[in-house]
PDB file of C-alpha atoms and ligand atoms in Angstrom:
ATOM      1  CA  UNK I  27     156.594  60.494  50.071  1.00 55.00           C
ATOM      2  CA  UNK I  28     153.413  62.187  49.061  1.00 81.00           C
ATOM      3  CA  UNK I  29     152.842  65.763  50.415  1.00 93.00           C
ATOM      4  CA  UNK I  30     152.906  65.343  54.230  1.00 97.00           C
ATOM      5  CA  UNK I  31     150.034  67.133  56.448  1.00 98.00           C
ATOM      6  CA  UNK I  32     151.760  67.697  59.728  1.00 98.00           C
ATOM      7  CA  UNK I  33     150.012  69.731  63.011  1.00 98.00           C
ATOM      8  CA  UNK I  34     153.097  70.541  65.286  1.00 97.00           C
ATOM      9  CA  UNK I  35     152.202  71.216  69.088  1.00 95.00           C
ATOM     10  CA  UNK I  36     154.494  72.218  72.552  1.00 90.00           C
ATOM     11  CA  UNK I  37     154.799  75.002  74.302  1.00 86.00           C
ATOM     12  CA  UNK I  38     156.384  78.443  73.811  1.00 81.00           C
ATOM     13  CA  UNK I  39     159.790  77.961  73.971  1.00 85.00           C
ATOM     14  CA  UNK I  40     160.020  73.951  73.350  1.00 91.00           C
ATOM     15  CA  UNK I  41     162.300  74.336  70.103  1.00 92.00           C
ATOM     16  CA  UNK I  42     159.452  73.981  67.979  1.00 93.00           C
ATOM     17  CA  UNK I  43     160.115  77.004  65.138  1.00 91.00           C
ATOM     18  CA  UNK I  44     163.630  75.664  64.639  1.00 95.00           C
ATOM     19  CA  UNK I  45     162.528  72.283  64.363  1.00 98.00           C
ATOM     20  CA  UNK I  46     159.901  73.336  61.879  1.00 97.00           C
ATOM     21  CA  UNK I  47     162.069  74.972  59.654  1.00 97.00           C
ATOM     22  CA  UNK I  48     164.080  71.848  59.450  1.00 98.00           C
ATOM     23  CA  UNK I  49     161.067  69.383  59.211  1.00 98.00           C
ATOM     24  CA  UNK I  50     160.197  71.685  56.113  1.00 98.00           C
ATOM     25  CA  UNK I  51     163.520  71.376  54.543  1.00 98.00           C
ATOM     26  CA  UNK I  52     163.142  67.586  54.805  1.00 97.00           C
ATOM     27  CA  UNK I  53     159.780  67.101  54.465  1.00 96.00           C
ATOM     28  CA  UNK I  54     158.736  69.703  51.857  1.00 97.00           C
ATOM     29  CA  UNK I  55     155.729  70.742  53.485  1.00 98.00           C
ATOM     30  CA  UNK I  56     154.823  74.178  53.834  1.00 98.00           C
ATOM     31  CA  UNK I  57     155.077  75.946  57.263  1.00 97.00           C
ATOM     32  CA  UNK I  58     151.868  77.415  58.250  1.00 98.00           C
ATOM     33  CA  UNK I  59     152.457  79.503  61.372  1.00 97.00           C
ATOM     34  CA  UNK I  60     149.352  81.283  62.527  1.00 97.00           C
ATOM     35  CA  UNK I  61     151.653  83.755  65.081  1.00 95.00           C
ATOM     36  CA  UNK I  62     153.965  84.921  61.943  1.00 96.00           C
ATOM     37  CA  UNK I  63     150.919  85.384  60.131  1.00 97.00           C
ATOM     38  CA  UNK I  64     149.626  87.665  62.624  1.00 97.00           C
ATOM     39  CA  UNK I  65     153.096  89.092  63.367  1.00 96.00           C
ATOM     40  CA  UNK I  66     152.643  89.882  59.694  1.00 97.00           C
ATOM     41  CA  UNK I  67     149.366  91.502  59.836  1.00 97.00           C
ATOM     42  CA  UNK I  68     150.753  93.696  62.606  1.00 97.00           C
ATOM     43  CA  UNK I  69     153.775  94.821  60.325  1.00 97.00           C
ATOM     44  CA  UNK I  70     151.147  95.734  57.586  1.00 97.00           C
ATOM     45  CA  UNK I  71     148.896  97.769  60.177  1.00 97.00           C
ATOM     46  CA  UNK I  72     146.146  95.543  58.568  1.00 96.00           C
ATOM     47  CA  UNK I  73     142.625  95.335  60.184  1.00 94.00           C
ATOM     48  CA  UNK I  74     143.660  91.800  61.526  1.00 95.00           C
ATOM     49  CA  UNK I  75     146.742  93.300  62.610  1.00 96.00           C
ATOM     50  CA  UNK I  76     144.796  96.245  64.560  1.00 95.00           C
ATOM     51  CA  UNK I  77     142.752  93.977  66.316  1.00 93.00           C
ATOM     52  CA  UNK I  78     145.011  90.947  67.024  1.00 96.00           C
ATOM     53  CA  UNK I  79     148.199  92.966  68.275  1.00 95.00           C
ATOM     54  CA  UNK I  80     147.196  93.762  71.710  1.00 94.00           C
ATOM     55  CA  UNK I  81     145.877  90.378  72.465  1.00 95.00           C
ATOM     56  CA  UNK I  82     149.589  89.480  71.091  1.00 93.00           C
ATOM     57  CA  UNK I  83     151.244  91.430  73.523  1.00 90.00           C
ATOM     58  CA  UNK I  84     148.931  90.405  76.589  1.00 88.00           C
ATOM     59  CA  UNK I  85     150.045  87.021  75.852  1.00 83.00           C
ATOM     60  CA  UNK I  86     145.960  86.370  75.469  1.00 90.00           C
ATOM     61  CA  UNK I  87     144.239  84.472  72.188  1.00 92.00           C
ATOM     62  CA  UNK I  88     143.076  85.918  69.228  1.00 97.00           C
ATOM     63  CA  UNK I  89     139.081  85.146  69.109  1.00 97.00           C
ATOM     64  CA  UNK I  90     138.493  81.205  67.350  1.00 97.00           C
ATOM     65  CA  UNK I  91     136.013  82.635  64.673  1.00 97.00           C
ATOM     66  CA  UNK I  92     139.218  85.154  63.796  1.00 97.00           C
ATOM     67  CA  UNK I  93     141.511  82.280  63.644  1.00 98.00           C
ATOM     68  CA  UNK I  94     139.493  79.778  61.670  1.00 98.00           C
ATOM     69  CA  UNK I  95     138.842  81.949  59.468  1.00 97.00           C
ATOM     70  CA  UNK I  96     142.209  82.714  58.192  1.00 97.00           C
ATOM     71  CA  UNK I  97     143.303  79.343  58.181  1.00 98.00           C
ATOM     72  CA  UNK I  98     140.354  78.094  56.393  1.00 98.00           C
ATOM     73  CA  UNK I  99     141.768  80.531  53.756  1.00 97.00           C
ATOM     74  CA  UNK I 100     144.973  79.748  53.665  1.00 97.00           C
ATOM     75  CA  UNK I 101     144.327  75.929  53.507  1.00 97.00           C
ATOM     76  CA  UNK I 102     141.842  76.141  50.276  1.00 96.00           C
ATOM     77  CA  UNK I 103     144.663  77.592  48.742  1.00 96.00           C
ATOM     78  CA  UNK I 104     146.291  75.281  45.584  1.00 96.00           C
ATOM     79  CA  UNK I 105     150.063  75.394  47.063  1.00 97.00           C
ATOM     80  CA  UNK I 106     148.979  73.315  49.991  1.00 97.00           C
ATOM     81  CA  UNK I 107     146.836  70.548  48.261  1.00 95.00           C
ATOM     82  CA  UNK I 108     150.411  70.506  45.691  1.00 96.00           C
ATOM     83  CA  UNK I 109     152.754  70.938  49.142  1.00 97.00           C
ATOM     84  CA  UNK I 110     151.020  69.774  52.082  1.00 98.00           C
ATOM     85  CA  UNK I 111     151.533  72.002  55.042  1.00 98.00           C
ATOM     86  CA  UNK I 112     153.496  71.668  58.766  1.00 98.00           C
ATOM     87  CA  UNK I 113     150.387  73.877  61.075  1.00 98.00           C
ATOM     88  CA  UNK I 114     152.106  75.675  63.646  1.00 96.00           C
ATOM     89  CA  UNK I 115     150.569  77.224  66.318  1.00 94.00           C
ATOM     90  CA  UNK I 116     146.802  76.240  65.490  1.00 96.00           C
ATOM     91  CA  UNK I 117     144.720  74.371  66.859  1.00 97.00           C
ATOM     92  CA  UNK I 118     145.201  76.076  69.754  1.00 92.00           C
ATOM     93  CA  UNK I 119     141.660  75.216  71.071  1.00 91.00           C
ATOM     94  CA  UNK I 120     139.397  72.529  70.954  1.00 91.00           C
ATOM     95  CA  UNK I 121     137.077  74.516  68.815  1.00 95.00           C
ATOM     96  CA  UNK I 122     139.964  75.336  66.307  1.00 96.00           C
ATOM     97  CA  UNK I 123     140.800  71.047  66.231  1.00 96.00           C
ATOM     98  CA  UNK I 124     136.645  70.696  65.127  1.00 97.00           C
ATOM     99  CA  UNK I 125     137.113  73.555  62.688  1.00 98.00           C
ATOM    100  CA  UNK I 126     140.253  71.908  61.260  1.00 98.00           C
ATOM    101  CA  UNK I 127     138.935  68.375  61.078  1.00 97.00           C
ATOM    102  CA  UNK I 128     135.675  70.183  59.006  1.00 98.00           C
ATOM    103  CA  UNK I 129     138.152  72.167  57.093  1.00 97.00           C
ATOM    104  CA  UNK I 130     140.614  69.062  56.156  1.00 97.00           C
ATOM    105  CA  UNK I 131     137.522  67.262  55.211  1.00 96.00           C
ATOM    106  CA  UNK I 132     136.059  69.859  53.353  1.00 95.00           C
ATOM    107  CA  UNK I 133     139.235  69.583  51.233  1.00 93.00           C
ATOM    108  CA  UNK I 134     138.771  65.919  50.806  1.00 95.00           C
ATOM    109  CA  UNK I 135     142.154  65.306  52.718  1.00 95.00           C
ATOM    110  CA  UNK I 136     143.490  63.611  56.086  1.00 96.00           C
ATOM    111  CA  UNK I 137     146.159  64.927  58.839  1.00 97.00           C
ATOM    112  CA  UNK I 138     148.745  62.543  59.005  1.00 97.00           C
ATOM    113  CA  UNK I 139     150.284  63.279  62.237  1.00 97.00           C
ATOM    114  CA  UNK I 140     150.337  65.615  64.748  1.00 97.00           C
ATOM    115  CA  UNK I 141     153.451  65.848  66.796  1.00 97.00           C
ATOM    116  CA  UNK I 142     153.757  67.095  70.143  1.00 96.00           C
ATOM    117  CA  UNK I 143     157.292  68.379  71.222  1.00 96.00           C
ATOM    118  CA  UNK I 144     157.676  67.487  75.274  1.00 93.00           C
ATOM    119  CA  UNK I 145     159.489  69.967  77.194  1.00 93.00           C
ATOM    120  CA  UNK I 146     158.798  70.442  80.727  1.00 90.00           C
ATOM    121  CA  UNK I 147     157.015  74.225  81.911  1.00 87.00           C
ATOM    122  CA  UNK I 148     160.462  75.100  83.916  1.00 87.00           C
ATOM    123  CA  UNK I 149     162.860  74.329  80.987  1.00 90.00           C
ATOM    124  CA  UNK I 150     160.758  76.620  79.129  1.00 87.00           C
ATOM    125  CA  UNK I 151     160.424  79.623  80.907  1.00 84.00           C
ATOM    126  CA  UNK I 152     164.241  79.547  81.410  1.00 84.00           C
ATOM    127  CA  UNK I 153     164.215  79.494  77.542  1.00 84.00           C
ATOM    128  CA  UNK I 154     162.017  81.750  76.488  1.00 81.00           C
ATOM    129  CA  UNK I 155     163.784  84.541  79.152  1.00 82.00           C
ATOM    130  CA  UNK I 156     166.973  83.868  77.738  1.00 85.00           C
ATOM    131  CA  UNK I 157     165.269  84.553  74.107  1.00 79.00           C
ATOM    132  CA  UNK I 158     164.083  87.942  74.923  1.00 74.00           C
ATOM    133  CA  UNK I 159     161.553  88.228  71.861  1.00 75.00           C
ATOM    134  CA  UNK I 160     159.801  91.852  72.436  1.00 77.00           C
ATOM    135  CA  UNK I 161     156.466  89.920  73.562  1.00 76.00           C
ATOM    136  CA  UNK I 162     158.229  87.533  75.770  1.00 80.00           C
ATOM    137  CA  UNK I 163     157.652  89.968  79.497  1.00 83.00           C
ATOM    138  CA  UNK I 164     157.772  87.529  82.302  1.00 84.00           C
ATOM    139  CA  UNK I 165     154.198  88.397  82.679  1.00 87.00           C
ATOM    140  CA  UNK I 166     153.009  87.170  79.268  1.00 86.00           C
ATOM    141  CA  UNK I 167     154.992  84.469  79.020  1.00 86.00           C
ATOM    142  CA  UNK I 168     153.417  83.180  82.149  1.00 87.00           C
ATOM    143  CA  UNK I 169     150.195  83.949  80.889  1.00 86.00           C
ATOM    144  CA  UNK I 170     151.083  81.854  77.679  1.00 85.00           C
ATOM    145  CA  UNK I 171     152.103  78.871  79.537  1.00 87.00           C
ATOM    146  CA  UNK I 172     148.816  79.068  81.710  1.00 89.00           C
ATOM    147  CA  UNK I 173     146.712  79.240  78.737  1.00 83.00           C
ATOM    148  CA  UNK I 174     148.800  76.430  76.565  1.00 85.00           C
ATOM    149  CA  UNK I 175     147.613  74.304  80.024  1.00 84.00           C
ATOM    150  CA  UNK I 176     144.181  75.161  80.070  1.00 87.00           C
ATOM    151  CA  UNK I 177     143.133  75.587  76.155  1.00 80.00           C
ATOM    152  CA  UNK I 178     145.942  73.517  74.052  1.00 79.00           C
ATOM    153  CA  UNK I 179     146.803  70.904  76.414  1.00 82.00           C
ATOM    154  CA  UNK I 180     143.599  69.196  76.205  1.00 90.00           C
ATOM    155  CA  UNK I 181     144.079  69.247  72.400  1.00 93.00           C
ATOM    156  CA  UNK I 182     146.232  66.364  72.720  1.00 93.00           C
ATOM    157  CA  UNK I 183     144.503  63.966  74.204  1.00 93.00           C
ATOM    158  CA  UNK I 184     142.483  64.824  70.928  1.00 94.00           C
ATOM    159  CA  UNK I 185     144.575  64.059  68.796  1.00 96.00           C
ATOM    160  CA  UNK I 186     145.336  60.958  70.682  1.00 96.00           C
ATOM    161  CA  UNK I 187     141.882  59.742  70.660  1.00 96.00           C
ATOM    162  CA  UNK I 188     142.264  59.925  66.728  1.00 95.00           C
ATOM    163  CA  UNK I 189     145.046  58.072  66.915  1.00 96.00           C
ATOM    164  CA  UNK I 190     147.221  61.219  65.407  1.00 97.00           C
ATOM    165  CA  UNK I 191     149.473  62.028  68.331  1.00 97.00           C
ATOM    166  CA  UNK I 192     153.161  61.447  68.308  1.00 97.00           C
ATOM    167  CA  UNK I 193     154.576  62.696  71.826  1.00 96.00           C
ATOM    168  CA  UNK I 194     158.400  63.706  71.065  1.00 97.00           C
ATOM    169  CA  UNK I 195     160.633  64.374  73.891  1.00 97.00           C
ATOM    170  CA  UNK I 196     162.065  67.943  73.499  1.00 96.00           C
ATOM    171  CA  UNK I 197     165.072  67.692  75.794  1.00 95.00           C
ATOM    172  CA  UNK I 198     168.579  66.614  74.273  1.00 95.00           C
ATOM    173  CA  UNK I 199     170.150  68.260  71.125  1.00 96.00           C
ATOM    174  CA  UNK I 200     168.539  69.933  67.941  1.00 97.00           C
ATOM    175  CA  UNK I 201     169.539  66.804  66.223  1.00 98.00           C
ATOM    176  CA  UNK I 202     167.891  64.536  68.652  1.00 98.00           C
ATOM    177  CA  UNK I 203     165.056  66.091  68.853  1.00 98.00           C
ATOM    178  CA  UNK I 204     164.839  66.239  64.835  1.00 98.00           C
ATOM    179  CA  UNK I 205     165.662  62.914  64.227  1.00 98.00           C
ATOM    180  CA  UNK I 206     162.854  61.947  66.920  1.00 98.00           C
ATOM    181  CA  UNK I 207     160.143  64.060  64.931  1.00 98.00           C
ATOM    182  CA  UNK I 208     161.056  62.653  61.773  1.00 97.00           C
ATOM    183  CA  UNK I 209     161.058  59.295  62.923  1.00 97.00           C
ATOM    184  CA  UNK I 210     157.127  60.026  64.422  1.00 97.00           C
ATOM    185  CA  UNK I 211     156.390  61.557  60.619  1.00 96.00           C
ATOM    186  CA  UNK I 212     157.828  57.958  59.256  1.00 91.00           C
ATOM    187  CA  UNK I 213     156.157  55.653  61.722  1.00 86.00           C
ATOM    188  CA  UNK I 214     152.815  57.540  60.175  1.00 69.00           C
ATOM    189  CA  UNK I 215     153.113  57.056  56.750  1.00 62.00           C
ATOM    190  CA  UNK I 216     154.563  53.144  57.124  1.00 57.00           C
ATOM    191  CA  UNK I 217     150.832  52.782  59.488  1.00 53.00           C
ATOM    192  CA  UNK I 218     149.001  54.593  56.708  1.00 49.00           C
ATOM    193  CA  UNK I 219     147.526  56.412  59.653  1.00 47.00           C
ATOM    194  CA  UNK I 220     145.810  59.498  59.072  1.00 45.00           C
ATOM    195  CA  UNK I 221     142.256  60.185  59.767  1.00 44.00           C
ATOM    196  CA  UNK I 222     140.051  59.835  56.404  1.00 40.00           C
ATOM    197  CA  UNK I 223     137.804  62.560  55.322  1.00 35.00           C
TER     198      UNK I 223
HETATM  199  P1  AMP H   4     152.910  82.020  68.383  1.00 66.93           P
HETATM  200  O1  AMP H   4     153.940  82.613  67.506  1.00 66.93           O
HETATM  201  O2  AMP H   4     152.314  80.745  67.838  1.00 66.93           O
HETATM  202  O3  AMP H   4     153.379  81.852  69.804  1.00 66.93           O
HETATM  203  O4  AMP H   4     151.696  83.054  68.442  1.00 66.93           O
HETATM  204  C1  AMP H   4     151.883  84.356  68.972  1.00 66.93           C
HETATM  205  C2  AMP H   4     150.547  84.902  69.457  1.00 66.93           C
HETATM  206  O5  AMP H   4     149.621  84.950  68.354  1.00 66.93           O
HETATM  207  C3  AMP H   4     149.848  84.064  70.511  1.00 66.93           C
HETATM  208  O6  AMP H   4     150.322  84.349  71.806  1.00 66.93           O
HETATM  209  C4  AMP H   4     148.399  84.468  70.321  1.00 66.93           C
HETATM  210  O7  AMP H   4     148.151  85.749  70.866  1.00 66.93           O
HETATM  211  C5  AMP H   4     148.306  84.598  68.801  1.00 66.93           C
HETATM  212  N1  AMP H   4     147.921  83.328  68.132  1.00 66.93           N
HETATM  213  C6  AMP H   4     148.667  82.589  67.259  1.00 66.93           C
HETATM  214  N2  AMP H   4     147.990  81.499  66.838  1.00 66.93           N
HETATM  215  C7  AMP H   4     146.794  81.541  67.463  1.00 66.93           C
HETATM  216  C8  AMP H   4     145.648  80.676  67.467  1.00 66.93           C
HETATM  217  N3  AMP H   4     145.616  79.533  66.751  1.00 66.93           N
HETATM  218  N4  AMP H   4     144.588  81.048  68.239  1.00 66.93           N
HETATM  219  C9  AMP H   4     144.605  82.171  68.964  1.00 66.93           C
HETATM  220  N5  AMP H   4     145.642  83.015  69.032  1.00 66.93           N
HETATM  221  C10 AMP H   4     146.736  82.715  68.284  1.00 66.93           C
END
């Protein structure tokens, strides 16, 4: 299989950053996460860093124009026209899924799939309090969850009116859930689906 473009969405806490680590060991994509990017700009005390961190640790969004911007960077870069790339954690706003449609096609290339791992807003919570990441205060996850609703939910019925989406159910094992993604990444490239540029 050529080099597989891949947007992964779901909530916080759906399984999705150990099923991208496997779907990259498959797959061979790269994984493009735009929160360990930031996490990483925070580490470095970079100007990013200074600006995005709080907003991190409100549980709030880091400003579009921000966001595009770095991953308009990161995508012009040669690995991912060699690799392909697995996008996790942007779009995150209708404005970011028009900036990455302009981006891809600025490239000259076409998403192949994006793939939306299902796990219901209670099952969640319960994980993501049992995870106990330093950001993850009741009160920002809650305001995470409330803002996946209102900004990234609508993202994909956009994707589905491209004909991109692949709805995954997230309950069941690791395994499950794997083999259901990579099933949705197969059905995609037997289709030839992908939107052209
Ligand atoms: P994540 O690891 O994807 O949950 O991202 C952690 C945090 O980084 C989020 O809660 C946001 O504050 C910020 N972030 C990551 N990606 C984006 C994005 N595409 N747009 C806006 N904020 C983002």
């Amino acid at each position: 299989m050529a080099a597989v473009r891949l947007v992964i969405l779901g909530r916080q806490g759906s399984g999705k950053g150990t099923q991208c680590a496997r779907l990259v060991e498959e797959l061979g994509p790269l994984h493009i996460s735009t929160g360990d990017m930031l996490r990483s700009a925070v580490a470095e005390g970079t100007e990013l860093g200074r600006r995005a961190g709080a907003l991190m640790d409100a549980g709030e969004l880091v400003p579009d124009d921000v966001m595009i911007g770095i991953v308009a960077e990161r995508l012009a870069k040669p690995d991912v026209a060699e690799h392909g790339f697995l996008l996790d954690g942007f779009p995150r706003t209708p404005a970011q899924a028009e900036a990455l449609e302009a981006i891809l096609a600025d490239n000259g290339v076409a998403l192949d799939r994006a793939l939306n791992i299902d796990v219901p807003v209670g099952e969640v919570m319960q994980r993501m309090l049992v995870r106990g990441r330093a950001d993850d205060t009741e009160e920002a996850i809650q305001r995470r969850l409330d803002l996946y609703e209102s900004s990234t939910a609508p993202l994909v019925a956009w994707f589905e009116d491209r004909g991109l989406l692949a709805v995954v159910d997230g309950l069941g094992s690791e395994d499950e859930v794997f083999g259901r993604l990579c099933d949705a990444v197969q059905a995609a490239d037997s289709v030839g689906n992908g939107v052209s540029a």
